[in-house]
Amino acid sequence: MERPPQPPTSASASAKVELSGAKIIWECLEREGVDVVFGYPGGTILPTYDAMVDANVRHVLARHEQGATHMADGYSRASGRTGVVIATSGPGATNLVTGLATAMMDSVPLVAITGQVSGPLLGTDAFQEVDVTGVTIPITKHNYLVRDPRDIAPALREAFALARSGRPGPVLVDITKDAQTRTALFDWEAAAPRRHLRHVPPPVPEELLARAVAMIQSSRRPLILAGHGITLSGANRALVEFAERAGIPVAATLLGLDAFPPGHPLFLGFMGMHGSPWTNLAIQEADLLIALGMRFDDRVTGDPATFAPHARKIHVEIDATEVGKNIPVDLALLGDLKAVLDRLVPRTPVLETGPWLETLDGMKALFDSPQWPRVRKGEGMSPVDVLRELQTQAPGSVMVSDVGQHQMWEAQVMRHQRPRTLITSGGLGTMGFALPAAIGAKIACPDAEVWVVAGDGGIQMNSQELMTLTQEGLKIDIAVLNNFNLGMVRQWQTHFYQDRRSASTLTISPDFPMLARAYGLRGALARTPEEAAEAIREARASATSTLIEFQVDPEASVYPLIPPGARIQDMIHEPPS
């Protein structure tokens, strides 16, 4: 949960004191409860970095601004608090773009503070000037250009309120250099946000709740679709109560996999393009879908015209723009998910879903669920076996996965026992996300065991942050599944481009264990299941972070695979002959 704003620090509670804009920034951050920021200094943000010397806030010096943004993102996802990233103007600011878009797509509360050239230079193409507010309009909830030190505190207070209210997301505050160096009267109380205090709809009307109850009561094959909004709203316990009371099975999106206990008898597992086949078929057989905090994205629905053809649909969602955007629904309940469930659960009837659950058990048996997922058996170690070993040895860890085949295998194999223990880039699919995000997650949860799961392609996109990991003295272990390919690209070329492989083979990669040692980590190499098990044991026993290169089958593919835009029932279960 967001830590509430803190009591005043260096400036007294009620006093109105004259401060530089740079000092006002730190006063605001401390009063918002911020105790760590991630960033990279540069010319136009130097006044703020100078004032940081007197601030009571930890600064994590990343090696690249993109990495700093992902660190703030991972910190937020793991803690539920608002992440903060700081960068300079020009390339420093544009290097935040991928991280901001990642946070925007996955509804992560984040405040980015960027330096800007001084006011008189704006619009002159001055050194390192870029219109970052123009650049980031589509990938932030809101942004500000601040040219007057008197506007810094109101802008920052409103930025934090916006980032964490309603559907969370990133907000950028761009502050000119002269606004940081000039002084203004700092008045915390007067700077309180008066707009955008709540971005949530009014309470759901009773008649809509009654309609939802009637639809549930008349259902014989209901199914809950659980998304990221469950954890964002803190509705995990309410979801369990809802499912158990009515006896409704639960399917999860990628970001919803840690929203519901994985060992619960009502949990069906992962749905969508690489979801379990019985979960996807359950969607097609259901007569009622109750979508909770998810947005029916294309990776879930496949061909929207053929998605869940027999089901009426109830959508509980805080963001009205998501309702009906991809899939028409029969009933929308707009509001904070936990607030809606808290009112809906006591009204929910007990359903006789025994026959439906027996049908689902039959589907699981049909696909031999204990042995699922399968991969093509080729040369080398199976990546699924590596992840099964990791699941056996390190259950309950915070898993931070990158993007690609390994991300899907991680989602299929690992069991995320608690909320906020699966951190991954879902909507944007950002390669290079995992390592820096894991640094943020470890700082948020210092007592947790944290693992990175990445491929040989993604780990090289932000591998410079290995130095940040060592610099901060963190213990994070890294599993690199090296298949010598951009595996998902290679798999799509195999299935959809007649196996014409173009630019998908990584013929040359660094010596990963040696690279790890160069950055001050332990390095290990595993080529067999026995070596993999031993490497994981040694990594967990070591006080030093370890990067393990697991050399795995280059031809292994993720199944099932629903071709893009195809019907769910067109799932592919094996390679083309």
XYZ file of C-alpha atoms in Angstrom:
577
model
C 0.000 0.000 0.000
C 1.034 3.539 -0.582
C 2.682 4.946 2.514
C 0.773 8.083 3.512
C 2.458 11.444 3.107
C 4.951 12.036 5.873
C 5.097 14.813 8.445
C 7.098 17.884 7.544
C 10.856 17.502 7.646
C 13.368 20.317 7.343
C 10.809 23.054 6.868
C 8.350 23.328 9.749
C 4.756 22.209 9.368
C 3.070 25.552 9.107
C 5.942 27.860 8.266
C 6.157 29.397 4.846
C 9.845 29.449 4.062
C 11.841 30.715 1.126
C 13.571 27.810 -0.613
C 15.221 27.166 -3.935
C 13.171 25.187 -6.414
C 15.645 22.314 -6.023
C 15.114 22.180 -2.260
C 11.363 22.357 -2.773
C 11.594 19.190 -4.896
C 13.221 17.240 -2.067
C 10.883 18.703 0.547
C 7.951 17.471 -1.514
C 9.439 14.012 -2.076
C 10.116 13.502 1.627
C 6.642 14.693 2.579
C 5.136 12.319 0.019
C 6.839 9.495 1.904
C 9.542 8.836 -0.699
C 12.660 7.252 0.792
C 14.361 6.030 -2.395
C 14.673 7.429 -5.927
C 16.358 5.994 -9.016
C 18.167 8.245 -11.432
C 21.053 9.532 -13.470
C 22.317 13.142 -13.224
C 23.082 15.630 -16.002
C 23.403 19.323 -16.692
C 19.864 20.625 -16.315
C 19.029 18.563 -13.231
C 22.286 19.321 -11.387
C 20.735 21.904 -9.031
C 18.400 19.179 -7.801
C 21.270 16.718 -7.370
C 23.190 19.400 -5.453
C 20.258 19.873 -3.079
C 19.976 16.089 -2.684
C 23.088 16.131 -0.496
C 20.945 17.583 2.323
C 17.909 15.353 1.686
C 16.992 12.227 3.620
C 16.333 10.126 0.524
C 18.365 7.207 -0.845
C 19.470 7.669 -4.434
C 20.256 4.656 -6.617
C 22.613 5.608 -9.421
C 21.649 3.504 -12.431
C 23.903 3.053 -15.429
C 21.243 4.152 -17.930
C 18.060 6.160 -17.569
C 15.962 3.332 -19.035
C 17.293 1.069 -16.322
C 16.442 3.690 -13.689
C 12.834 3.818 -14.910
C 12.472 0.036 -14.768
C 13.972 0.076 -11.257
C 11.339 2.580 -10.127
C 8.723 0.417 -11.853
C 9.906 -2.787 -10.161
C 10.043 -0.989 -6.809
C 6.442 0.104 -7.245
C 5.140 -3.293 -8.374
C 6.820 -5.066 -5.467
C 5.843 -2.554 -2.774
C 2.581 -0.977 -3.939
C 4.154 2.449 -3.453
C 4.849 5.129 -6.062
C 8.237 4.761 -7.757
C 10.299 7.869 -8.504
C 12.860 8.334 -11.289
C 15.011 11.413 -11.994
C 16.842 12.317 -15.206
C 18.253 15.276 -17.038
C 16.940 16.886 -20.220
C 17.428 15.762 -23.837
C 18.693 12.186 -24.119
C 18.324 11.667 -20.388
C 14.619 12.404 -20.674
C 14.040 10.483 -23.905
C 15.797 7.465 -22.402
C 12.867 7.276 -19.978
C 10.351 6.727 -22.768
C 10.377 2.906 -22.867
C 10.127 2.711 -19.098
C 7.233 5.163 -18.964
C 5.371 3.303 -21.705
C 5.951 0.025 -19.852
C 4.504 1.516 -16.655
C 1.592 3.081 -18.529
C 0.572 -0.191 -20.178
C 0.689 -2.086 -16.878
C -0.881 0.645 -14.677
C 2.164 1.219 -12.461
C 2.212 4.392 -10.310
C 5.393 6.265 -11.066
C 6.566 9.905 -10.931
C 9.344 10.977 -13.303
C 11.184 14.247 -12.650
C 13.240 15.618 -15.518
C 15.431 18.665 -15.797
C 14.800 21.062 -18.668
C 16.829 23.910 -20.166
C 16.250 27.300 -18.539
C 13.101 29.186 -19.462
C 14.704 31.772 -21.771
C 16.253 28.943 -23.833
C 13.031 27.001 -24.376
C 12.269 26.636 -28.060
C 15.759 27.625 -29.202
C 17.087 24.102 -29.777
C 19.504 24.663 -26.936
C 21.971 21.960 -25.965
C 20.095 18.903 -24.695
C 16.697 20.537 -25.172
C 13.842 18.246 -26.148
C 10.096 18.702 -25.765
C 9.715 15.781 -23.372
C 6.190 16.756 -22.358
C 5.198 16.568 -26.020
C 7.003 13.266 -26.428
C 5.385 11.643 -23.396
C 1.767 12.796 -23.708
C 0.567 9.410 -25.040
C 2.532 7.337 -22.524
C 1.781 9.143 -19.261
C -1.415 9.790 -17.324
C -0.430 13.443 -17.322
C 2.651 15.627 -17.528
C 3.750 19.127 -16.529
C 6.276 21.692 -17.713
C 7.229 23.819 -14.690
C 8.978 27.148 -15.344
C 8.376 28.922 -12.035
C 9.605 27.647 -8.647
C 6.250 28.644 -7.144
C 4.620 25.931 -9.257
C 6.934 23.063 -8.269
C 5.179 21.986 -5.072
C 1.633 22.112 -6.541
C 2.785 20.177 -9.623
C 4.556 17.487 -7.618
C 1.727 17.050 -5.136
C -0.764 16.710 -7.960
C 1.573 14.318 -9.794
C 1.669 11.924 -6.841
C -2.099 12.151 -6.388
C -2.663 11.404 -10.066
C -0.124 8.580 -10.278
C -1.737 6.543 -7.504
C -5.414 7.438 -7.831
C -7.972 5.605 -9.928
C -6.186 3.450 -12.481
C -2.540 4.044 -11.524
C 0.087 5.164 -14.021
C 3.147 7.298 -14.660
C 3.211 11.112 -14.417
C 6.123 13.247 -15.633
C 7.151 16.626 -14.186
C 9.626 18.555 -16.362
C 11.285 21.430 -14.440
C 13.443 24.106 -16.038
C 16.918 24.632 -14.631
C 16.247 28.233 -13.627
C 13.104 27.138 -11.778
C 15.353 24.842 -9.733
C 17.862 27.603 -8.912
C 15.459 30.488 -8.219
C 13.684 30.696 -4.878
C 10.025 30.771 -3.933
C 7.893 30.706 -0.833
C 7.335 27.048 0.037
C 3.874 26.431 1.457
C 3.055 22.709 1.684
C -0.545 23.151 2.712
C -1.326 25.701 0.031
C 0.141 23.335 -2.581
C -2.382 20.572 -1.836
C -3.940 19.215 -5.032
C -7.423 20.488 -5.619
C -8.099 18.699 -8.856
C -7.881 15.021 -9.783
C -8.064 14.015 -6.136
C -10.002 10.935 -7.115
C -10.118 9.310 -10.499
C -12.645 6.737 -9.451
C -16.279 6.567 -10.457
C -19.094 7.011 -7.918
C -20.293 3.891 -6.058
C -21.956 1.268 -8.233
C -25.760 1.697 -8.085
C -27.679 -0.991 -6.208
C -29.691 -1.946 -9.290
C -26.509 -2.820 -11.198
C -25.296 -5.011 -8.343
C -28.692 -6.717 -8.342
C -28.379 -7.353 -12.086
C -24.955 -8.884 -11.527
C -26.319 -11.160 -8.822
C -29.169 -12.260 -11.092
C -26.756 -13.058 -13.913
C -24.565 -15.092 -11.549
C -27.571 -16.908 -10.112
C -28.811 -18.004 -13.525
C -25.395 -19.221 -14.638
C -24.419 -22.895 -14.816
C -20.911 -22.521 -16.222
C -19.481 -19.304 -14.713
C -15.826 -18.363 -14.897
C -13.841 -15.537 -13.257
C -11.127 -13.862 -15.327
C -8.663 -12.323 -12.843
C -6.365 -9.522 -13.951
C -3.720 -7.184 -12.570
C -6.423 -4.942 -11.090
C -6.996 -7.523 -8.335
C -3.621 -6.814 -6.753
C -3.632 -3.111 -7.623
C -6.837 -2.649 -5.643
C -5.848 -5.006 -2.825
C -8.791 -7.281 -3.622
C -6.941 -10.617 -3.368
C -8.753 -11.812 -0.244
C -12.093 -10.588 -1.568
C -11.518 -12.550 -4.786
C -10.946 -15.777 -2.852
C -14.122 -15.180 -0.830
C -16.105 -14.449 -3.977
C -14.891 -17.560 -5.817
C -15.357 -19.869 -2.816
C -18.799 -18.543 -1.904
C -20.182 -19.142 -5.370
C -17.952 -22.060 -6.353
C -16.696 -20.291 -9.460
C -13.364 -21.339 -11.060
C -10.713 -18.689 -11.689
C -8.544 -18.109 -14.753
C -5.754 -15.519 -14.716
C -4.056 -13.174 -17.126
C -0.260 -12.981 -17.139
C -0.256 -10.116 -14.632
C -3.029 -11.749 -12.626
C -1.134 -14.990 -11.962
C -0.161 -13.899 -8.453
C -3.652 -12.642 -7.622
C -5.107 -16.009 -6.550
C -3.515 -18.928 -4.634
C -2.050 -21.243 -7.289
C -2.801 -24.414 -5.336
C -6.459 -23.561 -4.777
C -8.824 -26.186 -6.232
C -10.758 -23.473 -8.076
C -7.663 -22.100 -9.816
C -7.458 -23.024 -13.489
C -4.262 -21.110 -14.243
C -2.917 -19.060 -17.111
C -5.159 -18.073 -20.026
C -4.462 -16.633 -23.442
C -2.007 -17.131 -26.299
C 0.280 -19.432 -24.290
C -2.137 -20.280 -21.500
C -3.063 -23.772 -20.457
C -5.363 -25.423 -23.013
C -8.050 -26.378 -20.498
C -8.228 -22.776 -19.271
C -8.710 -21.458 -22.788
C -11.321 -24.105 -23.590
C -13.146 -23.274 -20.352
C -13.521 -19.702 -21.609
C -15.087 -20.989 -24.806
C -17.491 -23.267 -22.897
C -18.508 -20.817 -20.153
C -21.967 -19.257 -20.073
C -20.872 -16.331 -17.876
C -17.530 -14.509 -17.678
C -16.886 -12.241 -14.704
C -13.896 -10.129 -15.742
C -12.169 -8.519 -12.769
C -9.527 -5.845 -13.343
C -8.507 -7.069 -16.783
C -8.868 -5.494 -20.193
C -9.578 -8.278 -22.711
C -6.338 -7.622 -24.596
C -5.565 -9.442 -27.822
C -3.211 -11.923 -26.138
C -6.220 -13.148 -24.130
C -9.025 -13.054 -26.681
C -7.463 -14.115 -29.985
C -10.141 -13.373 -32.589
C -12.574 -11.179 -30.620
C -15.476 -12.191 -32.845
C -15.179 -15.795 -31.679
C -14.179 -15.172 -28.068
C -16.417 -16.874 -25.467
C -19.372 -17.168 -27.848
C -21.761 -18.716 -25.297
C -21.004 -16.364 -22.411
C -22.673 -13.280 -21.090
C -20.073 -10.945 -19.674
C -19.787 -8.844 -16.527
C -16.848 -6.434 -16.466
C -15.702 -4.890 -13.164
C -13.237 -2.148 -14.046
C -12.091 1.211 -12.690
C -11.244 2.696 -16.080
C -14.393 3.388 -18.116
C -12.365 3.603 -21.335
C -11.568 -0.117 -21.088
C -15.213 -1.212 -20.994
C -16.374 -2.430 -24.384
C -13.082 -1.407 -26.021
C -12.125 -4.897 -27.170
C -15.039 -7.130 -26.184
C -18.686 -6.003 -25.773
C -20.038 -6.737 -22.310
C -23.547 -7.249 -20.968
C -22.973 -5.443 -17.676
C -20.258 -3.043 -16.523
C -19.624 -2.299 -12.860
C -17.379 0.759 -12.807
C -15.396 1.309 -9.676
C -12.555 0.258 -7.419
C -12.490 -3.515 -7.640
C -12.163 -4.188 -3.922
C -14.990 -1.792 -3.123
C -17.226 -3.517 -5.681
C -16.351 -7.036 -4.478
C -16.869 -6.057 -0.847
C -20.459 -5.191 -1.743
C -20.995 -8.024 -4.210
C -19.684 -10.946 -2.124
C -22.395 -10.853 0.597
C -25.051 -10.781 -2.135
C -23.536 -13.599 -4.162
C -25.618 -16.785 -4.249
C -24.170 -20.226 -3.636
C -24.187 -21.974 -7.006
C -24.339 -25.645 -7.862
C -21.253 -25.724 -10.064
C -20.256 -29.341 -9.382
C -21.016 -30.586 -12.918
C -19.119 -27.639 -14.426
C -16.078 -28.284 -12.225
C -16.183 -31.977 -13.187
C -16.169 -30.968 -16.845
C -13.101 -28.804 -16.237
C -11.356 -31.645 -14.420
C -12.011 -33.768 -17.494
C -10.411 -31.131 -19.701
C -7.325 -31.107 -17.472
C -7.073 -34.880 -17.649
C -7.394 -34.738 -21.420
C -4.263 -32.617 -21.609
C -2.407 -34.580 -18.933
C -2.016 -31.486 -16.809
C 0.636 -32.919 -14.420
C 3.047 -33.209 -17.345
C 2.150 -29.892 -18.906
C 3.747 -27.809 -20.402
C 5.614 -29.805 -22.969
C 8.308 -28.555 -25.282
C 9.737 -30.084 -28.374
C 12.376 -32.570 -27.361
C 15.515 -31.590 -29.211
C 19.182 -31.160 -28.474
C 20.138 -29.874 -25.075
C 18.504 -29.260 -21.739
C 14.796 -28.431 -21.564
C 14.149 -24.860 -20.351
C 10.981 -26.127 -18.663
C 13.057 -28.576 -16.606
C 15.287 -25.701 -15.475
C 12.281 -23.709 -14.295
C 10.758 -26.762 -12.576
C 14.024 -27.145 -10.664
C 13.943 -23.461 -9.742
C 10.338 -23.841 -8.582
C 11.329 -26.832 -6.441
C 14.302 -25.143 -4.813
C 13.071 -21.562 -4.504
C 9.296 -21.586 -3.984
C 7.860 -18.332 -2.758
C 10.547 -16.192 -4.361
C 9.845 -12.918 -6.091
C 10.248 -13.826 -9.757
C 11.102 -11.050 -12.184
C 10.848 -12.294 -15.739
C 11.943 -10.624 -18.943
C 10.109 -10.942 -22.254
C 10.171 -13.844 -24.668
C 9.784 -17.610 -24.520
C 11.214 -17.824 -21.009
C 8.528 -15.376 -19.803
C 5.810 -17.719 -21.014
C 7.486 -20.832 -19.584
C 7.900 -19.008 -16.290
C 4.195 -18.194 -16.291
C 3.301 -21.809 -17.114
C 5.618 -23.489 -14.618
C 6.174 -21.257 -11.594
C 3.643 -20.974 -8.764
C 3.379 -17.454 -7.388
C 2.232 -17.874 -3.841
C 1.558 -14.282 -2.846
C 0.519 -11.022 -4.493
C 3.380 -9.010 -5.986
C 5.650 -12.035 -6.421
C 5.474 -12.076 -10.234
C 6.915 -8.948 -11.806
C 7.023 -8.777 -15.588
C 6.250 -6.459 -18.479
C 2.827 -7.561 -19.716
C 1.305 -4.961 -22.014
C 4.357 -3.456 -23.697
C 6.479 -6.615 -23.612
C 9.730 -4.788 -22.868
C 12.884 -6.839 -23.360
C 15.578 -5.717 -20.922
C 13.013 -5.034 -18.195
C 13.814 -7.819 -15.745
C 17.281 -7.033 -14.380
C 16.661 -3.380 -13.471
C 13.114 -4.127 -12.282
C 14.528 -6.802 -9.977
C 16.882 -4.214 -8.457
C 13.873 -2.047 -7.628
C 11.949 -5.045 -6.287
C 14.826 -6.116 -4.034
C 15.158 -2.610 -2.606
C 11.401 -2.634 -1.932
C 11.538 -6.111 -0.351
C 15.036 -6.538 1.104
C 14.154 -9.761 2.941
C 12.686 -11.509 -0.104
C 14.543 -13.986 -2.296
C 14.561 -12.394 -5.744
C 15.297 -14.174 -9.021
C 15.623 -12.783 -12.524
C 14.544 -15.081 -15.368
C 15.801 -13.793 -18.699
C 16.870 -14.937 -22.123
C 20.205 -14.426 -23.790
C 18.694 -11.620 -25.877
C 16.926 -9.638 -23.169
C 19.713 -9.805 -20.587
C 22.034 -8.027 -23.019
C 19.647 -5.081 -23.397
C 20.307 -3.717 -19.915
C 23.235 -5.811 -18.689
C 25.053 -2.639 -17.599
C 22.784 -2.635 -14.553
C 24.761 -5.602 -13.207
C 27.088 -2.868 -11.973
C 24.223 -1.131 -10.180
C 23.328 -4.427 -8.508
C 26.863 -4.800 -7.165
C 27.144 -1.125 -6.246
C 24.033 -1.370 -4.067
C 25.193 -4.569 -2.364
C 22.059 -6.467 -3.317
C 21.597 -10.236 -3.399
C 19.712 -11.129 -6.579
C 20.244 -14.310 -8.541
C 19.887 -14.371 -12.299
C 18.845 -17.296 -14.496
C 19.776 -16.735 -18.131
C 18.118 -19.332 -20.370
C 20.522 -19.270 -23.292
C 19.027 -20.890 -26.409
C 21.355 -18.971 -28.748
C 18.280 -17.443 -30.391
C 15.781 -14.697 -30.126
C 13.581 -17.635 -29.260
C 10.102 -16.224 -29.715
C 11.071 -14.583 -33.015
C 12.545 -17.879 -34.174
C 9.387 -19.732 -33.112
C 7.112 -17.338 -35.026
C 9.347 -17.626 -38.087
C 9.002 -21.389 -37.802
C 5.219 -21.326 -37.563
C 4.201 -18.325 -39.646
C 7.080 -17.711 -42.094
C 7.753 -21.272 -43.356
C 10.780 -21.535 -41.046
C 12.631 -18.832 -43.005
C 14.872 -17.591 -40.206
C 16.058 -14.034 -40.471
C 18.123 -12.183 -37.848
C 16.885 -14.408 -35.041
C 20.041 -16.386 -34.299
C 22.457 -14.965 -31.751
C 25.578 -16.506 -33.183
C 27.853 -14.581 -30.848
C 27.102 -13.775 -27.222
C 29.366 -12.880 -24.337
C 30.745 -15.456 -21.952
C 27.959 -14.849 -19.434
C 29.720 -16.267 -16.351
C 32.796 -14.198 -17.174
C 30.616 -11.136 -17.735
C 29.066 -11.656 -14.311
C 32.486 -11.873 -12.676
C 33.577 -8.683 -14.456
C 30.721 -6.899 -12.672
C 31.550 -8.422 -9.290
C 28.992 -11.272 -9.283
C 29.489 -15.013 -9.226
C 29.138 -16.695 -12.602
C 28.113 -20.290 -13.322
C 27.378 -22.444 -16.358
C 24.955 -25.394 -16.525
C 24.481 -27.671 -19.535
C 22.669 -30.622 -17.915
C 19.793 -30.982 -15.436
C 22.251 -32.168 -12.801
C 24.482 -29.146 -13.305
C 21.412 -26.907 -13.237
C 20.253 -28.255 -9.889
C 23.708 -27.844 -8.377
C 24.119 -24.319 -9.761
C 20.807 -23.224 -8.260
C 21.754 -24.749 -4.886
C 25.116 -22.972 -4.873
C 23.592 -19.661 -5.940
C 21.045 -19.747 -3.128
C 23.723 -20.660 -0.601
C 26.035 -17.850 -1.640
C 25.902 -14.374 -0.125
C 26.978 -12.980 -3.487
C 24.602 -12.557 -6.401
C 25.028 -15.244 -9.036
C 24.356 -15.237 -12.744
C 23.775 -18.771 -14.043
C 23.883 -19.407 -17.764
C 21.642 -22.396 -18.528
C 22.415 -23.609 -22.033
C 19.083 -25.008 -23.243
C 17.584 -26.628 -26.319
C 17.782 -24.031 -29.146
C 14.705 -25.503 -30.842
C 12.442 -25.599 -27.802
C 9.130 -23.821 -28.415
C 6.279 -22.624 -26.215
C 2.986 -24.493 -26.511
C 0.135 -24.099 -26.831
C 0.257 -21.193 -29.225
C -2.835 -19.369 -30.410
C -1.841 -17.707 -33.692
C -2.323 -13.933 -33.590
C -5.923 -13.057 -34.399
C -6.997 -16.719 -34.570
C -9.761 -18.469 -32.649
C -8.903 -19.905 -29.251
C -9.868 -23.374 -30.435
C -7.186 -23.077 -33.141
C -4.456 -23.548 -30.520
C -1.259 -25.108 -31.878
C 0.141 -27.862 -29.671
C 3.216 -29.000 -31.591
C 5.732 -27.873 -34.223
C 4.789 -27.993 -37.923
C 5.629 -31.325 -39.549
